[in-house]
Amino acid sequence: MDANEKEVRRKRQREVSLVGEATEKRVMQILAQDNKIRGECIIGHGPAQTIKAETFVLRDFERQESVELPHLILSVKYTRETGEEVYMYMDADIVIYHKLSRRVVCVISSKKSFRERGAQSAYWSLKKTERDFKYILVTPDSDFELYNPGNPYKQTKWRTILENEMDAVFVIDKGPPFKSRSFYVGNDHLNNYIRELLLSQTF
């Protein structure tokens, strides 16, 4: 790979990173608009992919508030050819921690589009089967890959896969509000879903 190709790749990676960060921020802003969610939860970015300690710190995205959690909540064990066991974090862009029950109640995989990483969320949902939190996908569906307002029940490839593998799928910043099985369109649906998770917690 020559210098020009490397620069093009680096530029592409920076652009993808910025878009991803903007999408995550928008999702967290929507959640923070709900008084119950904002009052009872720490909403923060999930840990980096590399596991460096037995715990990770979840920091709220806008408040000086944090909690230290065991990495096993979000990690999966793999075995290398040498027999060495290693742990890797699942795709956890946003983590919602309920302070009253002291539990992670929901982990969000946030995607702008699905052309490059559509299967990633479904993979981790299947792989991380031993979990006591909901694993959902939230997206603005910028390329209309999941939802067409003119034909809301149309089952695209990614919608079919994600509807079956994730606990729920949400399209934000689009309307009109829509629900079909575990597929939702509209910001209120997302907040209502999280509120119901909080109400179901036992203390």
PDB file of C-alpha atoms in Angstrom:
ATOM      1  CA  MET A   1       0.000   0.000   0.000  1.00  0.00           C
ATOM      2  CA  ASP A   2       1.518   3.330  -1.071  1.00  0.00           C
ATOM      3  CA  ALA A   3       1.361   6.629   0.840  1.00  0.00           C
ATOM      4  CA  ASN A   4      -1.686   7.899  -1.061  1.00  0.00           C
ATOM      5  CA  GLU A   5      -3.695   4.770  -0.345  1.00  0.00           C
ATOM      6  CA  LYS A   6      -2.769   4.960   3.344  1.00  0.00           C
ATOM      7  CA  GLU A   7      -3.897   8.584   3.532  1.00  0.00           C
ATOM      8  CA  VAL A   8      -7.189   7.786   1.821  1.00  0.00           C
ATOM      9  CA  ARG A   9      -7.788   4.960   4.285  1.00  0.00           C
ATOM     10  CA  ARG A  10      -6.918   7.157   7.283  1.00  0.00           C
ATOM     11  CA  LYS A  11      -9.261   9.882   6.015  1.00  0.00           C
ATOM     12  CA  ARG A  12     -12.054   7.360   5.566  1.00  0.00           C
ATOM     13  CA  GLN A  13     -11.514   5.988   9.071  1.00  0.00           C
ATOM     14  CA  ARG A  14     -11.625   9.499  10.559  1.00  0.00           C
ATOM     15  CA  GLU A  15     -14.863  10.269   8.714  1.00  0.00           C
ATOM     16  CA  VAL A  16     -16.487   7.029   9.863  1.00  0.00           C
ATOM     17  CA  SER A  17     -15.376   7.690  13.440  1.00  0.00           C
ATOM     18  CA  LEU A  18     -16.829  11.206  13.452  1.00  0.00           C
ATOM     19  CA  VAL A  19     -20.138  10.021  11.995  1.00  0.00           C
ATOM     20  CA  GLY A  20     -20.321   7.243  14.574  1.00  0.00           C
ATOM     21  CA  GLU A  21     -19.638   9.633  17.444  1.00  0.00           C
ATOM     22  CA  ALA A  22     -22.329  12.021  16.201  1.00  0.00           C
ATOM     23  CA  THR A  23     -24.875   9.206  15.999  1.00  0.00           C
ATOM     24  CA  GLU A  24     -24.059   7.994  19.512  1.00  0.00           C
ATOM     25  CA  LYS A  25     -24.345  11.530  20.889  1.00  0.00           C
ATOM     26  CA  ARG A  26     -27.756  11.972  19.284  1.00  0.00           C
ATOM     27  CA  VAL A  27     -29.033   8.701  20.779  1.00  0.00           C
ATOM     28  CA  MET A  28     -27.841   9.706  24.246  1.00  0.00           C
ATOM     29  CA  GLN A  29     -29.431  13.146  23.890  1.00  0.00           C
ATOM     30  CA  ILE A  30     -32.790  11.534  23.087  1.00  0.00           C
ATOM     31  CA  LEU A  31     -32.534   9.319  26.178  1.00  0.00           C
ATOM     32  CA  ALA A  32     -31.531  12.249  28.376  1.00  0.00           C
ATOM     33  CA  GLN A  33     -34.666  14.172  27.367  1.00  0.00           C
ATOM     34  CA  ASP A  34     -36.724  11.723  29.418  1.00  0.00           C
ATOM     35  CA  ASN A  35     -36.756  12.798  33.076  1.00  0.00           C
ATOM     36  CA  LYS A  36     -37.052   9.289  34.512  1.00  0.00           C
ATOM     37  CA  ILE A  37     -34.198   7.897  32.420  1.00  0.00           C
ATOM     38  CA  ARG A  38     -32.026  10.940  33.082  1.00  0.00           C
ATOM     39  CA  GLY A  39     -32.744  10.872  36.809  1.00  0.00           C
ATOM     40  CA  GLU A  40     -32.195   7.160  37.406  1.00  0.00           C
ATOM     41  CA  CYS A  41     -29.452   6.204  34.959  1.00  0.00           C
ATOM     42  CA  ILE A  42     -25.857   6.684  34.015  1.00  0.00           C
ATOM     43  CA  ILE A  43     -25.740   6.900  30.218  1.00  0.00           C
ATOM     44  CA  GLY A  44     -22.262   6.543  28.772  1.00  0.00           C
ATOM     45  CA  HIS A  45     -20.051   5.249  26.000  1.00  0.00           C
ATOM     46  CA  GLY A  46     -19.176   1.584  26.215  1.00  0.00           C
ATOM     47  CA  PRO A  47     -15.580   0.488  26.836  1.00  0.00           C
ATOM     48  CA  ALA A  48     -12.894   0.356  24.169  1.00  0.00           C
ATOM     49  CA  GLN A  49     -12.346  -2.988  22.461  1.00  0.00           C
ATOM     50  CA  THR A  50      -9.130  -3.797  24.341  1.00  0.00           C
ATOM     51  CA  ILE A  51      -9.604  -5.266  27.808  1.00  0.00           C
ATOM     52  CA  LYS A  52      -6.818  -3.974  30.039  1.00  0.00           C
ATOM     53  CA  ALA A  53      -8.230  -4.680  33.504  1.00  0.00           C
ATOM     54  CA  GLU A  54     -10.810  -6.703  35.395  1.00  0.00           C
ATOM     55  CA  THR A  55     -13.110  -3.682  35.417  1.00  0.00           C
ATOM     56  CA  PHE A  56     -14.042  -0.712  33.255  1.00  0.00           C
ATOM     57  CA  VAL A  57     -15.390   2.698  34.200  1.00  0.00           C
ATOM     58  CA  LEU A  58     -18.690   3.826  32.723  1.00  0.00           C
ATOM     59  CA  ARG A  59     -18.839   7.637  32.680  1.00  0.00           C
ATOM     60  CA  ASP A  60     -22.015   9.583  32.079  1.00  0.00           C
ATOM     61  CA  PHE A  61     -21.849  11.474  28.804  1.00  0.00           C
ATOM     62  CA  GLU A  62     -22.792  14.847  30.272  1.00  0.00           C
ATOM     63  CA  ARG A  63     -22.524  14.672  34.066  1.00  0.00           C
ATOM     64  CA  GLN A  64     -19.668  14.127  36.499  1.00  0.00           C
ATOM     65  CA  GLU A  65     -20.946  10.704  37.427  1.00  0.00           C
ATOM     66  CA  SER A  66     -19.447   7.251  36.907  1.00  0.00           C
ATOM     67  CA  VAL A  67     -19.524   3.647  38.033  1.00  0.00           C
ATOM     68  CA  GLU A  68     -16.912   0.881  37.945  1.00  0.00           C
ATOM     69  CA  LEU A  69     -18.149  -2.403  36.478  1.00  0.00           C
ATOM     70  CA  PRO A  70     -16.665  -5.893  35.893  1.00  0.00           C
ATOM     71  CA  HIS A  71     -15.557  -6.410  32.304  1.00  0.00           C
ATOM     72  CA  LEU A  72     -17.365  -9.778  32.266  1.00  0.00           C
ATOM     73  CA  ILE A  73     -20.697  -7.959  31.943  1.00  0.00           C
ATOM     74  CA  LEU A  74     -19.822  -6.947  28.374  1.00  0.00           C
ATOM     75  CA  SER A  75     -17.070  -9.346  27.348  1.00  0.00           C
ATOM     76  CA  VAL A  76     -16.925 -12.707  25.595  1.00  0.00           C
ATOM     77  CA  LYS A  77     -14.259 -15.391  26.084  1.00  0.00           C
ATOM     78  CA  TYR A  78     -12.330 -16.811  23.145  1.00  0.00           C
ATOM     79  CA  THR A  79      -9.576 -19.410  22.901  1.00  0.00           C
ATOM     80  CA  ARG A  80      -6.494 -18.926  20.748  1.00  0.00           C
ATOM     81  CA  GLU A  81      -4.639 -21.710  18.913  1.00  0.00           C
ATOM     82  CA  THR A  82      -2.118 -21.831  21.763  1.00  0.00           C
ATOM     83  CA  GLY A  83      -4.887 -22.579  24.235  1.00  0.00           C
ATOM     84  CA  GLU A  84      -4.684 -19.108  25.746  1.00  0.00           C
ATOM     85  CA  GLU A  85      -8.040 -17.686  26.801  1.00  0.00           C
ATOM     86  CA  VAL A  86      -8.725 -14.063  25.926  1.00  0.00           C
ATOM     87  CA  TYR A  87     -11.685 -11.752  26.417  1.00  0.00           C
ATOM     88  CA  MET A  88     -13.069  -9.207  23.977  1.00  0.00           C
ATOM     89  CA  TYR A  89     -15.756  -6.591  24.470  1.00  0.00           C
ATOM     90  CA  MET A  90     -18.968  -6.897  22.508  1.00  0.00           C
ATOM     91  CA  ASP A  91     -20.183  -4.030  20.342  1.00  0.00           C
ATOM     92  CA  ALA A  92     -21.432  -1.728  23.108  1.00  0.00           C
ATOM     93  CA  ASP A  93     -21.568   1.827  21.841  1.00  0.00           C
ATOM     94  CA  ILE A  94     -23.843   3.027  24.644  1.00  0.00           C
ATOM     95  CA  VAL A  95     -24.423   1.488  28.059  1.00  0.00           C
ATOM     96  CA  ILE A  96     -27.359   2.348  30.314  1.00  0.00           C
ATOM     97  CA  TYR A  97     -26.757   1.656  34.007  1.00  0.00           C
ATOM     98  CA  HIS A  98     -29.682   1.858  36.440  1.00  0.00           C
ATOM     99  CA  LYS A  99     -28.425   3.366  39.676  1.00  0.00           C
ATOM    100  CA  LEU A 100     -31.314   2.167  41.845  1.00  0.00           C
ATOM    101  CA  SER A 101     -30.995  -1.528  40.939  1.00  0.00           C
ATOM    102  CA  ARG A 102     -27.226  -1.247  40.379  1.00  0.00           C
ATOM    103  CA  ARG A 103     -27.462  -3.053  37.084  1.00  0.00           C
ATOM    104  CA  VAL A 104     -26.755  -2.552  33.420  1.00  0.00           C
ATOM    105  CA  VAL A 105     -30.261  -2.653  31.967  1.00  0.00           C
ATOM    106  CA  CYS A 106     -29.564  -1.987  28.310  1.00  0.00           C
ATOM    107  CA  VAL A 107     -26.680  -1.954  25.850  1.00  0.00           C
ATOM    108  CA  ILE A 108     -27.069  -0.129  22.556  1.00  0.00           C
ATOM    109  CA  SER A 109     -25.373  -0.829  19.271  1.00  0.00           C
ATOM    110  CA  SER A 110     -25.573   2.464  17.380  1.00  0.00           C
ATOM    111  CA  LYS A 111     -25.272   2.422  13.589  1.00  0.00           C
ATOM    112  CA  LYS A 112     -25.718   5.136  10.968  1.00  0.00           C
ATOM    113  CA  SER A 113     -25.961   2.599   8.149  1.00  0.00           C
ATOM    114  CA  PHE A 114     -25.463  -1.129   7.566  1.00  0.00           C
ATOM    115  CA  ARG A 115     -23.402  -1.469   4.426  1.00  0.00           C
ATOM    116  CA  GLU A 116     -20.148  -2.155   6.246  1.00  0.00           C
ATOM    117  CA  ARG A 117     -21.125  -3.399   9.712  1.00  0.00           C
ATOM    118  CA  GLY A 118     -24.655  -4.675   9.459  1.00  0.00           C
ATOM    119  CA  ALA A 119     -23.858  -8.133  10.750  1.00  0.00           C
ATOM    120  CA  GLN A 120     -21.775  -6.919  13.686  1.00  0.00           C
ATOM    121  CA  SER A 121     -24.702  -6.225  15.986  1.00  0.00           C
ATOM    122  CA  ALA A 122     -26.441  -9.496  15.155  1.00  0.00           C
ATOM    123  CA  TYR A 123     -23.203 -11.409  15.747  1.00  0.00           C
ATOM    124  CA  TRP A 124     -22.743 -10.066  19.257  1.00  0.00           C
ATOM    125  CA  SER A 125     -26.384 -10.626  20.111  1.00  0.00           C
ATOM    126  CA  LEU A 126     -25.947 -14.295  19.222  1.00  0.00           C
ATOM    127  CA  LYS A 127     -22.525 -14.593  20.845  1.00  0.00           C
ATOM    128  CA  LYS A 128     -23.276 -12.856  24.145  1.00  0.00           C
ATOM    129  CA  THR A 129     -26.160 -15.125  25.104  1.00  0.00           C
ATOM    130  CA  GLU A 130     -25.459 -15.127  28.845  1.00  0.00           C
ATOM    131  CA  ARG A 131     -26.647 -11.612  29.645  1.00  0.00           C
ATOM    132  CA  ASP A 132     -29.317 -10.128  31.874  1.00  0.00           C
ATOM    133  CA  PHE A 133     -29.665  -6.867  29.948  1.00  0.00           C
ATOM    134  CA  LYS A 134     -31.421  -5.994  26.716  1.00  0.00           C
ATOM    135  CA  TYR A 135     -29.250  -5.605  23.625  1.00  0.00           C
ATOM    136  CA  ILE A 136     -30.828  -3.259  21.097  1.00  0.00           C
ATOM    137  CA  LEU A 137     -29.905  -1.470  17.911  1.00  0.00           C
ATOM    138  CA  VAL A 138     -30.627   2.241  17.405  1.00  0.00           C
ATOM    139  CA  THR A 139     -30.114   4.017  14.082  1.00  0.00           C
ATOM    140  CA  PRO A 140     -31.188   7.111  12.170  1.00  0.00           C
ATOM    141  CA  ASP A 141     -31.351   4.764   9.150  1.00  0.00           C
ATOM    142  CA  SER A 142     -29.797   7.485   7.002  1.00  0.00           C
ATOM    143  CA  ASP A 143     -29.926   5.389   3.837  1.00  0.00           C
ATOM    144  CA  PHE A 144     -33.457   4.022   4.401  1.00  0.00           C
ATOM    145  CA  GLU A 145     -32.138   0.487   4.620  1.00  0.00           C
ATOM    146  CA  LEU A 146     -34.628  -0.570   7.300  1.00  0.00           C
ATOM    147  CA  TYR A 147     -37.681   1.633   6.963  1.00  0.00           C
ATOM    148  CA  ASN A 148     -39.603   3.144   4.062  1.00  0.00           C
ATOM    149  CA  PRO A 149     -42.477   5.417   5.234  1.00  0.00           C
ATOM    150  CA  GLY A 150     -44.324   4.661   2.005  1.00  0.00           C
ATOM    151  CA  ASN A 151     -44.159   0.918   2.652  1.00  0.00           C
ATOM    152  CA  PRO A 152     -43.570   0.514   6.403  1.00  0.00           C
ATOM    153  CA  TYR A 153     -44.019  -3.269   6.488  1.00  0.00           C
ATOM    154  CA  LYS A 154     -41.443  -3.975   3.779  1.00  0.00           C
ATOM    155  CA  GLN A 155     -38.923  -6.514   5.062  1.00  0.00           C
ATOM    156  CA  THR A 156     -35.455  -5.583   3.840  1.00  0.00           C
ATOM    157  CA  LYS A 157     -32.500  -7.925   4.352  1.00  0.00           C
ATOM    158  CA  TRP A 158     -31.073  -6.110   7.373  1.00  0.00           C
ATOM    159  CA  ARG A 159     -34.435  -5.477   8.963  1.00  0.00           C
ATOM    160  CA  THR A 160     -35.300  -9.164   8.799  1.00  0.00           C
ATOM    161  CA  ILE A 161     -31.956 -10.198  10.302  1.00  0.00           C
ATOM    162  CA  LEU A 162     -31.864  -7.562  13.022  1.00  0.00           C
ATOM    163  CA  GLU A 163     -35.527  -7.931  13.978  1.00  0.00           C
ATOM    164  CA  ASN A 164     -34.875 -11.600  14.675  1.00  0.00           C
ATOM    165  CA  GLU A 165     -31.503 -11.371  16.380  1.00  0.00           C
ATOM    166  CA  MET A 166     -31.696  -8.183  18.483  1.00  0.00           C
ATOM    167  CA  ASP A 167     -34.007  -7.664  21.447  1.00  0.00           C
ATOM    168  CA  ALA A 168     -35.372  -4.607  19.658  1.00  0.00           C
ATOM    169  CA  VAL A 169     -34.539  -2.272  16.749  1.00  0.00           C
ATOM    170  CA  PHE A 170     -35.252   1.465  16.780  1.00  0.00           C
ATOM    171  CA  VAL A 171     -35.189   4.036  13.993  1.00  0.00           C
ATOM    172  CA  ILE A 172     -34.840   7.533  15.457  1.00  0.00           C
ATOM    173  CA  ASP A 173     -35.581  11.007  14.097  1.00  0.00           C
ATOM    174  CA  LYS A 174     -38.087   9.670  11.588  1.00  0.00           C
ATOM    175  CA  GLY A 175     -41.846   9.500  11.428  1.00  0.00           C
ATOM    176  CA  PRO A 176     -44.631   8.824  11.569  1.00  0.00           C
ATOM    177  CA  PRO A 177     -44.398   6.583  14.664  1.00  0.00           C
ATOM    178  CA  PHE A 178     -44.530   2.904  13.743  1.00  0.00           C
ATOM    179  CA  LYS A 179     -44.255  -0.461  15.467  1.00  0.00           C
ATOM    180  CA  SER A 180     -44.080  -3.981  14.091  1.00  0.00           C
ATOM    181  CA  ARG A 181     -42.999  -6.835  16.368  1.00  0.00           C
ATOM    182  CA  SER A 182     -39.658  -5.693  17.818  1.00  0.00           C
ATOM    183  CA  PHE A 183     -39.131  -2.945  15.229  1.00  0.00           C
ATOM    184  CA  TYR A 184     -39.945   0.642  16.191  1.00  0.00           C
ATOM    185  CA  VAL A 185     -39.852   4.014  14.459  1.00  0.00           C
ATOM    186  CA  GLY A 186     -39.883   7.205  16.520  1.00  0.00           C
ATOM    187  CA  ASN A 187     -37.941   8.653  19.432  1.00  0.00           C
ATOM    188  CA  ASP A 188     -40.796   8.172  21.907  1.00  0.00           C
ATOM    189  CA  HIS A 189     -40.745   4.418  21.290  1.00  0.00           C
ATOM    190  CA  LEU A 190     -37.079   4.292  22.345  1.00  0.00           C
ATOM    191  CA  ASN A 191     -37.639   6.212  25.575  1.00  0.00           C
ATOM    192  CA  ASN A 192     -40.779   4.222  26.411  1.00  0.00           C
ATOM    193  CA  TYR A 193     -38.869   0.967  25.921  1.00  0.00           C
ATOM    194  CA  ILE A 194     -36.098   2.041  28.316  1.00  0.00           C
ATOM    195  CA  ARG A 195     -38.634   3.365  30.843  1.00  0.00           C
ATOM    196  CA  GLU A 196     -40.338  -0.030  30.879  1.00  0.00           C
ATOM    197  CA  LEU A 197     -36.999  -1.701  31.550  1.00  0.00           C
ATOM    198  CA  LEU A 198     -36.473   0.582  34.546  1.00  0.00           C
ATOM    199  CA  LEU A 199     -39.947  -0.116  35.887  1.00  0.00           C
ATOM    200  CA  SER A 200     -39.318  -3.873  35.681  1.00  0.00           C
ATOM    201  CA  GLN A 201     -36.232  -3.751  37.891  1.00  0.00           C
ATOM    202  CA  THR A 202     -36.383  -5.252  41.389  1.00  0.00           C
ATOM    203  CA  PHE A 203     -34.443  -3.668  44.231  1.00  0.00           C
TER     204      PHE A 203
END
